[in-house]
Short mmCIF file of C-alpha atoms and ligand atoms in Angstrom, two decimals:
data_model
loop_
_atom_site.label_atom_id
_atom_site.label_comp_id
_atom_site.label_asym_id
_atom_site.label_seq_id
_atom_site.Cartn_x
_atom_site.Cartn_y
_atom_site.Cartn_z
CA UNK A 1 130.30 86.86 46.95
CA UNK A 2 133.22 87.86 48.57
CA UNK A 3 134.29 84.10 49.99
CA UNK A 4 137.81 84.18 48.53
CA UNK A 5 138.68 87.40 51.27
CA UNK A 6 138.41 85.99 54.95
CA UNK A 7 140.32 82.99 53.72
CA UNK A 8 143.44 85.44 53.47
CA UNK A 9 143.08 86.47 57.05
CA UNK A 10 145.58 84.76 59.17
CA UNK A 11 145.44 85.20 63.15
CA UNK A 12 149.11 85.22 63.41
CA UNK A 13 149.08 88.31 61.25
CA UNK A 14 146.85 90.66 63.76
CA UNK A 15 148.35 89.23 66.71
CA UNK A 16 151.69 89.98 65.58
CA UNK A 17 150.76 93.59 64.62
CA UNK A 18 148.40 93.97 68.23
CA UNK A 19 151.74 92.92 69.79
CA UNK A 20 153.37 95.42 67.62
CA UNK A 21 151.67 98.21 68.36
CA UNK A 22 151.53 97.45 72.45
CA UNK A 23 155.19 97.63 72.17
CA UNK A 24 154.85 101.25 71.22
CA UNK A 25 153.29 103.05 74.35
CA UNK A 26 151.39 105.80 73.44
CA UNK A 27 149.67 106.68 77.00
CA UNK A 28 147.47 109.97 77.39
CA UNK A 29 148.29 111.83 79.41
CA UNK A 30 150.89 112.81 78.66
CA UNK A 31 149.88 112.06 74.77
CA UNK A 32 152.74 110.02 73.50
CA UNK A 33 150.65 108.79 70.01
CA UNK A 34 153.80 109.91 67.56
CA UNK A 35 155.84 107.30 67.39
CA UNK A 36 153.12 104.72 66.98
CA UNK A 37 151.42 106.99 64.06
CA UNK A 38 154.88 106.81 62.44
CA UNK A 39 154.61 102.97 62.76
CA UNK A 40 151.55 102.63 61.12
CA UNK A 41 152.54 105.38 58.24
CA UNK A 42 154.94 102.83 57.25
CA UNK A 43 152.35 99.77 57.45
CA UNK A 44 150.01 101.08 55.43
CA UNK A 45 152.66 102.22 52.78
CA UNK A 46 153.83 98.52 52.43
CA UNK A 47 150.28 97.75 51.80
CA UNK A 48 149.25 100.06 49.08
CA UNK A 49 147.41 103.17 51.30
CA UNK A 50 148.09 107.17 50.46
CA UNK A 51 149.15 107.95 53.67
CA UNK A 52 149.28 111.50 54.99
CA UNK A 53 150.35 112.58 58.47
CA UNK A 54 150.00 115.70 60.06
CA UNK A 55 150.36 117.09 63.88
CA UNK A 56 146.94 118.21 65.69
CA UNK A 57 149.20 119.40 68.36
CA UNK A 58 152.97 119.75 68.66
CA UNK A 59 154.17 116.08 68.16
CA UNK A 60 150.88 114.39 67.94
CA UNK A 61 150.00 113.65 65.04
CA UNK A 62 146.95 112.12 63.53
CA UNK A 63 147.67 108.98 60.45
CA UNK A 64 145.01 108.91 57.93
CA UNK A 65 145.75 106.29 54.82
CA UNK A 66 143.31 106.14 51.93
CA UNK A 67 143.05 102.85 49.84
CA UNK A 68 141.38 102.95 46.64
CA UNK A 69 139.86 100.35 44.98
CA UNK A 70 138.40 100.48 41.22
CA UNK A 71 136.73 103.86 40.88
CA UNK A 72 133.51 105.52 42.16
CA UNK A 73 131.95 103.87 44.79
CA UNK A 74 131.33 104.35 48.67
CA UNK A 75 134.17 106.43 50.90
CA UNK A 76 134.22 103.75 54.04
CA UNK A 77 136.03 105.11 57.65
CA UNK A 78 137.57 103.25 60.34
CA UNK A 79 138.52 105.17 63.00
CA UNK A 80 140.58 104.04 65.90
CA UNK A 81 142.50 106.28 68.36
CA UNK A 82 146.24 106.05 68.67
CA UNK A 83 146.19 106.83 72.66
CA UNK A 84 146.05 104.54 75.65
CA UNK A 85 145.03 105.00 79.35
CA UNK A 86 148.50 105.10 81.31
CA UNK A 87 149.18 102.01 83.08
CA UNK A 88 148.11 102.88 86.59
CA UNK A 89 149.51 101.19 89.48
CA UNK A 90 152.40 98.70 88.02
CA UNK A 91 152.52 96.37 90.60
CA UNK A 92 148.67 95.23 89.85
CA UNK A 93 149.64 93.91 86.69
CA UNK A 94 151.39 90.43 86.40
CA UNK A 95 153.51 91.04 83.41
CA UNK A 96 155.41 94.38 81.95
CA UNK A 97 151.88 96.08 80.26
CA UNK A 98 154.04 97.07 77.18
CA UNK A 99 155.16 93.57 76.43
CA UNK A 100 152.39 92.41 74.15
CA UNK A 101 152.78 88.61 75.74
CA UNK A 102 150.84 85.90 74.11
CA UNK A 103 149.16 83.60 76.71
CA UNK A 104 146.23 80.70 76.89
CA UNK A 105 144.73 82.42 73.38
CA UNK A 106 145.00 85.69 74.91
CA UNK A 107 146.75 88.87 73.77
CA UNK A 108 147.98 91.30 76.72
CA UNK A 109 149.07 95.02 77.64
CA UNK A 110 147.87 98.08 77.97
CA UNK A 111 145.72 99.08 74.74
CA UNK A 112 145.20 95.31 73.79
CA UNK A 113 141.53 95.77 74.08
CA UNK A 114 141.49 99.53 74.10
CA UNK A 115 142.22 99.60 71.25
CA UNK A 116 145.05 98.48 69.45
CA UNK A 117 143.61 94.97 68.81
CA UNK A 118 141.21 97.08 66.71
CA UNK A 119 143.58 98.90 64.82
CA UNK A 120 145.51 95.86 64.40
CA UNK A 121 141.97 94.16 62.85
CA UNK A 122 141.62 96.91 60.52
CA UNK A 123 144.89 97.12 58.87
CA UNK A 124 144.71 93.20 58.47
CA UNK A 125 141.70 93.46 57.11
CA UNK A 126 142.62 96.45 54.82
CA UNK A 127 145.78 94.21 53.48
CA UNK A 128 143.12 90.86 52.45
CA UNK A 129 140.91 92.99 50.23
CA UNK A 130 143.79 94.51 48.49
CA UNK A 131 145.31 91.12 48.39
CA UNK A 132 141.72 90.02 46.69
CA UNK A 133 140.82 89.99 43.12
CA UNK A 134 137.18 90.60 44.05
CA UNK A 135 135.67 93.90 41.75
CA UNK A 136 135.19 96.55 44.16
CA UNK A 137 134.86 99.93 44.11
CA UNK A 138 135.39 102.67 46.60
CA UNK A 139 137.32 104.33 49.07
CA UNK A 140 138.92 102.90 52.32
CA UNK A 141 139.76 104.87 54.90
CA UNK A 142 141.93 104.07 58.04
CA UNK A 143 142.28 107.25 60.62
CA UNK A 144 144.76 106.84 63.18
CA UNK A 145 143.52 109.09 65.88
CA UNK A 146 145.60 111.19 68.75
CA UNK A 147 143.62 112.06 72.55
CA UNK A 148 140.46 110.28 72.33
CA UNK A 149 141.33 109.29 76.01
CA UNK A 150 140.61 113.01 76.72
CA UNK A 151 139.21 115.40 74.51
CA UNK A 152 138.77 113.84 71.24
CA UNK A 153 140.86 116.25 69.91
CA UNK A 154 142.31 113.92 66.82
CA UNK A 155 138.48 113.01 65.81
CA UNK A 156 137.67 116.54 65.89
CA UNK A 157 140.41 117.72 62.92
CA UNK A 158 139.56 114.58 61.02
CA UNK A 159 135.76 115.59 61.13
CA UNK A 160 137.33 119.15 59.61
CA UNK A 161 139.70 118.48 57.33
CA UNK A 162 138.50 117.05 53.38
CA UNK A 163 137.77 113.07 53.75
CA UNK A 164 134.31 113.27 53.24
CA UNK A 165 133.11 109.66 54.18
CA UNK A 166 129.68 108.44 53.31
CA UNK A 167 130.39 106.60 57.09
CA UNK A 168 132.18 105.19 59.89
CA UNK A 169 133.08 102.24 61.85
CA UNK A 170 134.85 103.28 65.08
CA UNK A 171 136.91 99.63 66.23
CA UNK A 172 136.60 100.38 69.90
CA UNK A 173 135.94 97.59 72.11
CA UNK A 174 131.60 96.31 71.85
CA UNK A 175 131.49 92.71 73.22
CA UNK A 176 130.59 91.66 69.27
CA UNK A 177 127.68 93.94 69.52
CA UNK A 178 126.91 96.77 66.65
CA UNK A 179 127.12 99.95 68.66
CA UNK A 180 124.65 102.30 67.75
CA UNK A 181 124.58 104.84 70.45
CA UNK A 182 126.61 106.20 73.17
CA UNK A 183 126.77 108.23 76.00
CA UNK A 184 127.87 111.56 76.91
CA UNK A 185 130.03 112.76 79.60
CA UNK A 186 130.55 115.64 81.24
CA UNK A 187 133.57 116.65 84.11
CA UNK A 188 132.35 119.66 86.32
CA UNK A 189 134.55 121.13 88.95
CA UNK A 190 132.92 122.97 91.52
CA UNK A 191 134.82 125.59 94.02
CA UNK A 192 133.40 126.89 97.20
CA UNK A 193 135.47 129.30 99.21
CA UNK A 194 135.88 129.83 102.89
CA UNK A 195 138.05 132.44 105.46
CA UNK A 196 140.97 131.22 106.40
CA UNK A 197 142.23 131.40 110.24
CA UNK A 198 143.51 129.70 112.93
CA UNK A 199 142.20 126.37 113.83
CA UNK A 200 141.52 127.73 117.38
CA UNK A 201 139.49 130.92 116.86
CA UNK A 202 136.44 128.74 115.21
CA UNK A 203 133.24 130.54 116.21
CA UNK A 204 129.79 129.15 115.22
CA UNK A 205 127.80 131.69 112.98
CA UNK A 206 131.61 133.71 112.29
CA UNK A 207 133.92 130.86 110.53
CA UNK A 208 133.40 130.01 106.93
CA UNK A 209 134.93 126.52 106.31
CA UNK A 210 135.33 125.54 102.54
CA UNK A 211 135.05 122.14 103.07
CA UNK A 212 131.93 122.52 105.32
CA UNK A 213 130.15 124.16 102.44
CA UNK A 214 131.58 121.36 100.03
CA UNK A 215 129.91 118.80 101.86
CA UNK A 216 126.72 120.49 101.89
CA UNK A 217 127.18 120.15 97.56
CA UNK A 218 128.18 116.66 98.02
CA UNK A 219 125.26 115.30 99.63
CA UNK A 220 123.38 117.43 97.05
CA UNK A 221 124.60 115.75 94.25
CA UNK A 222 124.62 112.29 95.98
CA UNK A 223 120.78 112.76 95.86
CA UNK A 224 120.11 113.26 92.27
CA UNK A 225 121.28 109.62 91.65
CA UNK A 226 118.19 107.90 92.02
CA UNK A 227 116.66 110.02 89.86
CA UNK A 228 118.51 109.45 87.20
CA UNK A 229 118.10 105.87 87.77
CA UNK A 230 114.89 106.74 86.91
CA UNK A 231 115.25 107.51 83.56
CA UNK A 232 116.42 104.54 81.17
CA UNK A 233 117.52 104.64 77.19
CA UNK A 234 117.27 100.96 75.46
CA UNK A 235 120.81 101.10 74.67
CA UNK A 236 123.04 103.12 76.66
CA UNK A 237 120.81 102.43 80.38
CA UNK A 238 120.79 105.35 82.88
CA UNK A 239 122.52 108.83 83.20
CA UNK A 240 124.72 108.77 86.43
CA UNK A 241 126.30 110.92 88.62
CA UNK A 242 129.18 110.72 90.63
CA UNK A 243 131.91 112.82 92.45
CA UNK A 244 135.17 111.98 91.22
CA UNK A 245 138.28 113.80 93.42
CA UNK A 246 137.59 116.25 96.15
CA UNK A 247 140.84 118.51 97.21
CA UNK A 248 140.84 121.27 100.20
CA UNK A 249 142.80 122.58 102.82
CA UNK A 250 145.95 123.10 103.94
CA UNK A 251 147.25 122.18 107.29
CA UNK A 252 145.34 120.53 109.98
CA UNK A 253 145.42 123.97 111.89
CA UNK A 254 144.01 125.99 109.48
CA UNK A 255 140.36 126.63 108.58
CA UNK A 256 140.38 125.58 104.88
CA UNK A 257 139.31 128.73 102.25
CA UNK A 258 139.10 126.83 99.24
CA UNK A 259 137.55 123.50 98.55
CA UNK A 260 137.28 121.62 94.86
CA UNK A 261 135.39 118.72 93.38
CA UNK A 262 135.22 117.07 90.22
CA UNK A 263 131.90 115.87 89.15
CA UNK A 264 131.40 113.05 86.57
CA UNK A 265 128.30 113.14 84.90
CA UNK A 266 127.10 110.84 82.11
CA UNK A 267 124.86 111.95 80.03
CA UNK A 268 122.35 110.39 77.50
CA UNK A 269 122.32 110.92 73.73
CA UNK A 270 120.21 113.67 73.27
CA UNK A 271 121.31 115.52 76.68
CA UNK A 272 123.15 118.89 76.52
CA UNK A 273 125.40 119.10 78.46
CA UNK A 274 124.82 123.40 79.37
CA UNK A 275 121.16 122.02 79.90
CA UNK A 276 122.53 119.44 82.60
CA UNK A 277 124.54 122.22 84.35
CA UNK A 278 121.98 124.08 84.34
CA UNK A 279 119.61 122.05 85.95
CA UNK A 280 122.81 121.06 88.42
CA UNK A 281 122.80 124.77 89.43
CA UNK A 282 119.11 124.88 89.90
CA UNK A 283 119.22 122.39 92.36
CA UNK A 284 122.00 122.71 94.47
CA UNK A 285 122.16 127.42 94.34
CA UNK A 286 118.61 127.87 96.25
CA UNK A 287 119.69 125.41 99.28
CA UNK A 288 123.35 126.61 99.41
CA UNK A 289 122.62 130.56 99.34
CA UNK A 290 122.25 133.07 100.38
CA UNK A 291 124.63 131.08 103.24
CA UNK A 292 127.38 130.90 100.49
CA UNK A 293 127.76 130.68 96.11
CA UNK A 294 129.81 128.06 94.47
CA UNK A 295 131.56 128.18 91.15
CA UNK A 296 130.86 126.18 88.78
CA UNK A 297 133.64 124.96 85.60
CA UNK A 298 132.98 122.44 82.80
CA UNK A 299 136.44 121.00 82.31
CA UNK A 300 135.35 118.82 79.67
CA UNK A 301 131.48 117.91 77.62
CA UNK A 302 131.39 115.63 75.19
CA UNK A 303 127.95 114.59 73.92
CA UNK A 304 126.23 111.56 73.27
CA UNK A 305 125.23 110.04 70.26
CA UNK A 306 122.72 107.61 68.26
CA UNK A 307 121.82 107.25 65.04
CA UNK A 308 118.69 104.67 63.43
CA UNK A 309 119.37 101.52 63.32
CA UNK A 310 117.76 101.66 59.74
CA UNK A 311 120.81 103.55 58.55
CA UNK A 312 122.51 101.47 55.54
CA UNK A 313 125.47 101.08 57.84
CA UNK A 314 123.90 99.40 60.64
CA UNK A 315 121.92 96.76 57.36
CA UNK A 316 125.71 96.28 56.27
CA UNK A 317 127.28 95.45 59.27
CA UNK A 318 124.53 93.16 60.35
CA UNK A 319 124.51 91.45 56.84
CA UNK A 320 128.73 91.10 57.07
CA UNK A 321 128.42 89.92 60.32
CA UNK A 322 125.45 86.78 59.56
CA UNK A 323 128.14 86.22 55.97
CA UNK A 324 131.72 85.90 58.11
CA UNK A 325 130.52 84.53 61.67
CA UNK A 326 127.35 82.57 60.85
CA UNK A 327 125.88 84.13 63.88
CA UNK A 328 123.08 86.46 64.33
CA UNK A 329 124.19 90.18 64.36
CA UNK A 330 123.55 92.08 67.95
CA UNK A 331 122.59 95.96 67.99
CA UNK A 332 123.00 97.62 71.47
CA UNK A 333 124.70 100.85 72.91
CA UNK A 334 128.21 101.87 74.89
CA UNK A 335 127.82 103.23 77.85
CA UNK A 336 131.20 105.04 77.71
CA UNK A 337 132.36 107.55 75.83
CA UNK A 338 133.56 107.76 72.22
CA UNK A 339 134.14 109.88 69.28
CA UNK A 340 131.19 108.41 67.57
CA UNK A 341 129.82 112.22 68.33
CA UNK A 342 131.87 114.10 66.38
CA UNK A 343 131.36 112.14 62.89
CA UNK A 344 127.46 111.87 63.84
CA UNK A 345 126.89 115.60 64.66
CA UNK A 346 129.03 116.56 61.12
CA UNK A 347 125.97 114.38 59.97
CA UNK A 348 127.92 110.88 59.14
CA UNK A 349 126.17 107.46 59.97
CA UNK A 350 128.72 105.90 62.06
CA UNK A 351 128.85 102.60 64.44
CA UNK A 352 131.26 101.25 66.75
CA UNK A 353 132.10 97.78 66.13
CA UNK A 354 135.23 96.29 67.50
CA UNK A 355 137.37 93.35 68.80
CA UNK A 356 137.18 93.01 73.12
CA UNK A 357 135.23 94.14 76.07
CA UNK A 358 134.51 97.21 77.46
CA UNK A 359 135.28 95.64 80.53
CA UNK A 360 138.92 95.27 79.61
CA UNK A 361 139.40 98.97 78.85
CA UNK A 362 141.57 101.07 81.19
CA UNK A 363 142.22 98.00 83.83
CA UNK A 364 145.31 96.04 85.05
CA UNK A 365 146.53 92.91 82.92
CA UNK A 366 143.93 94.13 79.96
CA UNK A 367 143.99 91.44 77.25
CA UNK A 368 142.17 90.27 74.41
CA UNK A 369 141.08 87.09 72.91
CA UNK A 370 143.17 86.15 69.77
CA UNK A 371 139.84 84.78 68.52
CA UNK A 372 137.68 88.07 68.96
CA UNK A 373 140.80 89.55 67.04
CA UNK A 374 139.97 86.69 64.45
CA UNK A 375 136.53 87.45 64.34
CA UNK A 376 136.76 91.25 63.93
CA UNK A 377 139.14 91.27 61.17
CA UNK A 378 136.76 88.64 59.03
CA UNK A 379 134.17 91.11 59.91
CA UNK A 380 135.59 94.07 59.15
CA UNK A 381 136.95 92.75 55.54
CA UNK A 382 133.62 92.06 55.12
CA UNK A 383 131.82 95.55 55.67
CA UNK A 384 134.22 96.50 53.30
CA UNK A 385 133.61 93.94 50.51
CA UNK A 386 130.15 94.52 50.97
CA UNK A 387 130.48 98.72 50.98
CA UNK A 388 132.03 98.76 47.76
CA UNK A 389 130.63 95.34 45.81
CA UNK A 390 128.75 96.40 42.92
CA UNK A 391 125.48 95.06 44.27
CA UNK A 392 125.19 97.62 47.00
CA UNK A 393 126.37 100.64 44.90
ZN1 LIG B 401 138.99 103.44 73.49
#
């Protein structure tokens, strides 16, 4: 039906604009996005999108652009965040991670997978079915989004504010699987306090040690992982637990009176994350007291996600991906985190569906295949065609 669009998509095109956009770093923390939402307001000007801009937080602003196409018809999201993981350790990587080079078929920097490549598929994509005389109808919406790396704070307004789409595509990273489902996550930081004194006046039964009474937590919570093992979704695998950072003490010399952890737990769709802590606190309060309490501090709780895979946005990705990649379509789970939750508790089918690997997100020399860039776009362009043909209206 829609044959004439993925013949306009050129893989020069989204490599140029992944390289583009790599050029621009945006890492979170600190939460740099603004300069490459300005670059991307200007894009999608040149190719036809209403574009409006506005700050979630002081200089971050989220880009949404709106391209319209006949009248009535489906309003169709893509959603990719603006952010990117900081670099790390620069001497792990074998090239500068903001340079965007073009090697052996392979796109890299920082964000190439995660997820500029997607944005980059998206706009491209965007630009062939306005460039097509195909009759469509509907609404296409790109939102550029700020601090998905941390607290999804961009997703969040955009679920707020008036764009009302029928559904989603999120272009994170899915090894060419249709992401249905995701998990949760949850960042605890537990405190225990101690007395401090001199390193030499120790007495058995007298001294309260913070870090003592950490590690008595610690092993705690290093025994709830095989249970969780235990328990296994189709799609997103286990919950997990793990402790993240531990920080106490002072001096060698002096008994420590505060010790802190951070706790990473993942969490299934479904799970809530109060209901996790509280089940955390069941276990660990009755061994620890009445020798000592803890405190106990979500930092941050985002929630999983799922939605059927009979939803009419799962049928037309499948059916878009079968049309441009003669291949049969995949349906799985992530097992990180995303802002899939946000559109999906505001009651909006959404999937994640994107260009790269998981595996490439957040490590040294991250790239991604020009091909999967290829392949995304054509796919993409197709949802769309297929969102707003007449047929599926
Ligand atoms: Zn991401």
């Amino acid at each position: 039906m829609h044959n004439n669009i993925p013949a306009k998509i050129r893989s020069e095109d989204i490599v140029r604009l992944t390289r583009e956009l790599v050029r621009i770093p945006s890492p979170n923390p600190p939460g740099l996005e603004s300069e490459v939402s300005d670059f991307l307001a200007s894009k999608m000007k040149a190719i036809g999108f209403k574009v409006q801009s506005y700050e979630v937080s002081p200089g971050r602003p989220n880009v949404v652009g709106h391209l319209r196409f006949g009248s009535g018809g489906k309003r169709l999201m893509f959603n990719g965040h603006l952010d990117v993981v900081p670099i790390g350790d620069r001497s792990l990587w074998d090239e500068d991670p903001y340079s965007g080079i073009l090697k052996d078929g392979r796109v890299y920097g920082r964000g190439t997978a995660d997820m500029k490549g997607g944005i980059a598929s998206i706009i491209v994509a965007a630009k062939a079915l306005a460039d097509s005389s195909s009759d469509l109808h509907g609404d296409l919406i790109f939102a550029g989004v700020v601090d998905e790396e941390s607290h999804g704070s961009g997703s969040k307004r955009i679920v707020k504010e008036e764009y009302k789409a029928d559904m989603v595509v999120i272009g994170e990273p899915t090894d060419k699987k249709i992401c249905i489902a995701h998990k949760g996550n949850m960042w605890l930081e537990i405190t225990t306090q101690g007395t401090a004194e001199h390193s030499s006046q120790v007495r058995v039964g007298k001294s309260a040690n913070a870090i003592y009474r950490m590690v008595k937590i610690v092993s705690l919570l290093e025994e709830m992982l095989p249970g969780l093992q235990e328990i296994q979704d189709d799609r997103v695998g286990n919950p997990t637990i793990s402790v993240g950072t531990i920080e106490g003490g002072t001096k060698p010399n002096v008994v420590p009176d505060v010790c802190k952890i951070v706790v990473d737990r993942r969490m299934l769709p479904g799970e809530d994350p109060k209901k996790v802590l509280e089940e955390l606190k069941a276990r660990i309060l009755p061994v620890i007291m009445p020798e000592f309490d803890a405190a106990f501090k979500i930092l941050i709780a985002r929630e999983g996600a799922q939605i059927s895979p009979d939803e009419e946005i799962v049928k037309i990705a499948s059916k878009s991906i079968m049309e441009a990649l003669k291949i049969p379509p995949e349906i799985g789970g992530l097992g990180a985190t995303t802002d899939m939750s946000f559109f999906v508790r505001a009651g909006i089918p959404t999937i994640i569906y994107g260009p790269g690997s998981i595996k490439q997100a957040h490590v040294a020399n991250e790239f991604i295949d020009v091909d999967e860039l290829t392949n995304a776009t054509k796919v993409y362009a197709a949802i769309a065609a297929n969102t707003f043909s007449k047929s599926s209206r």
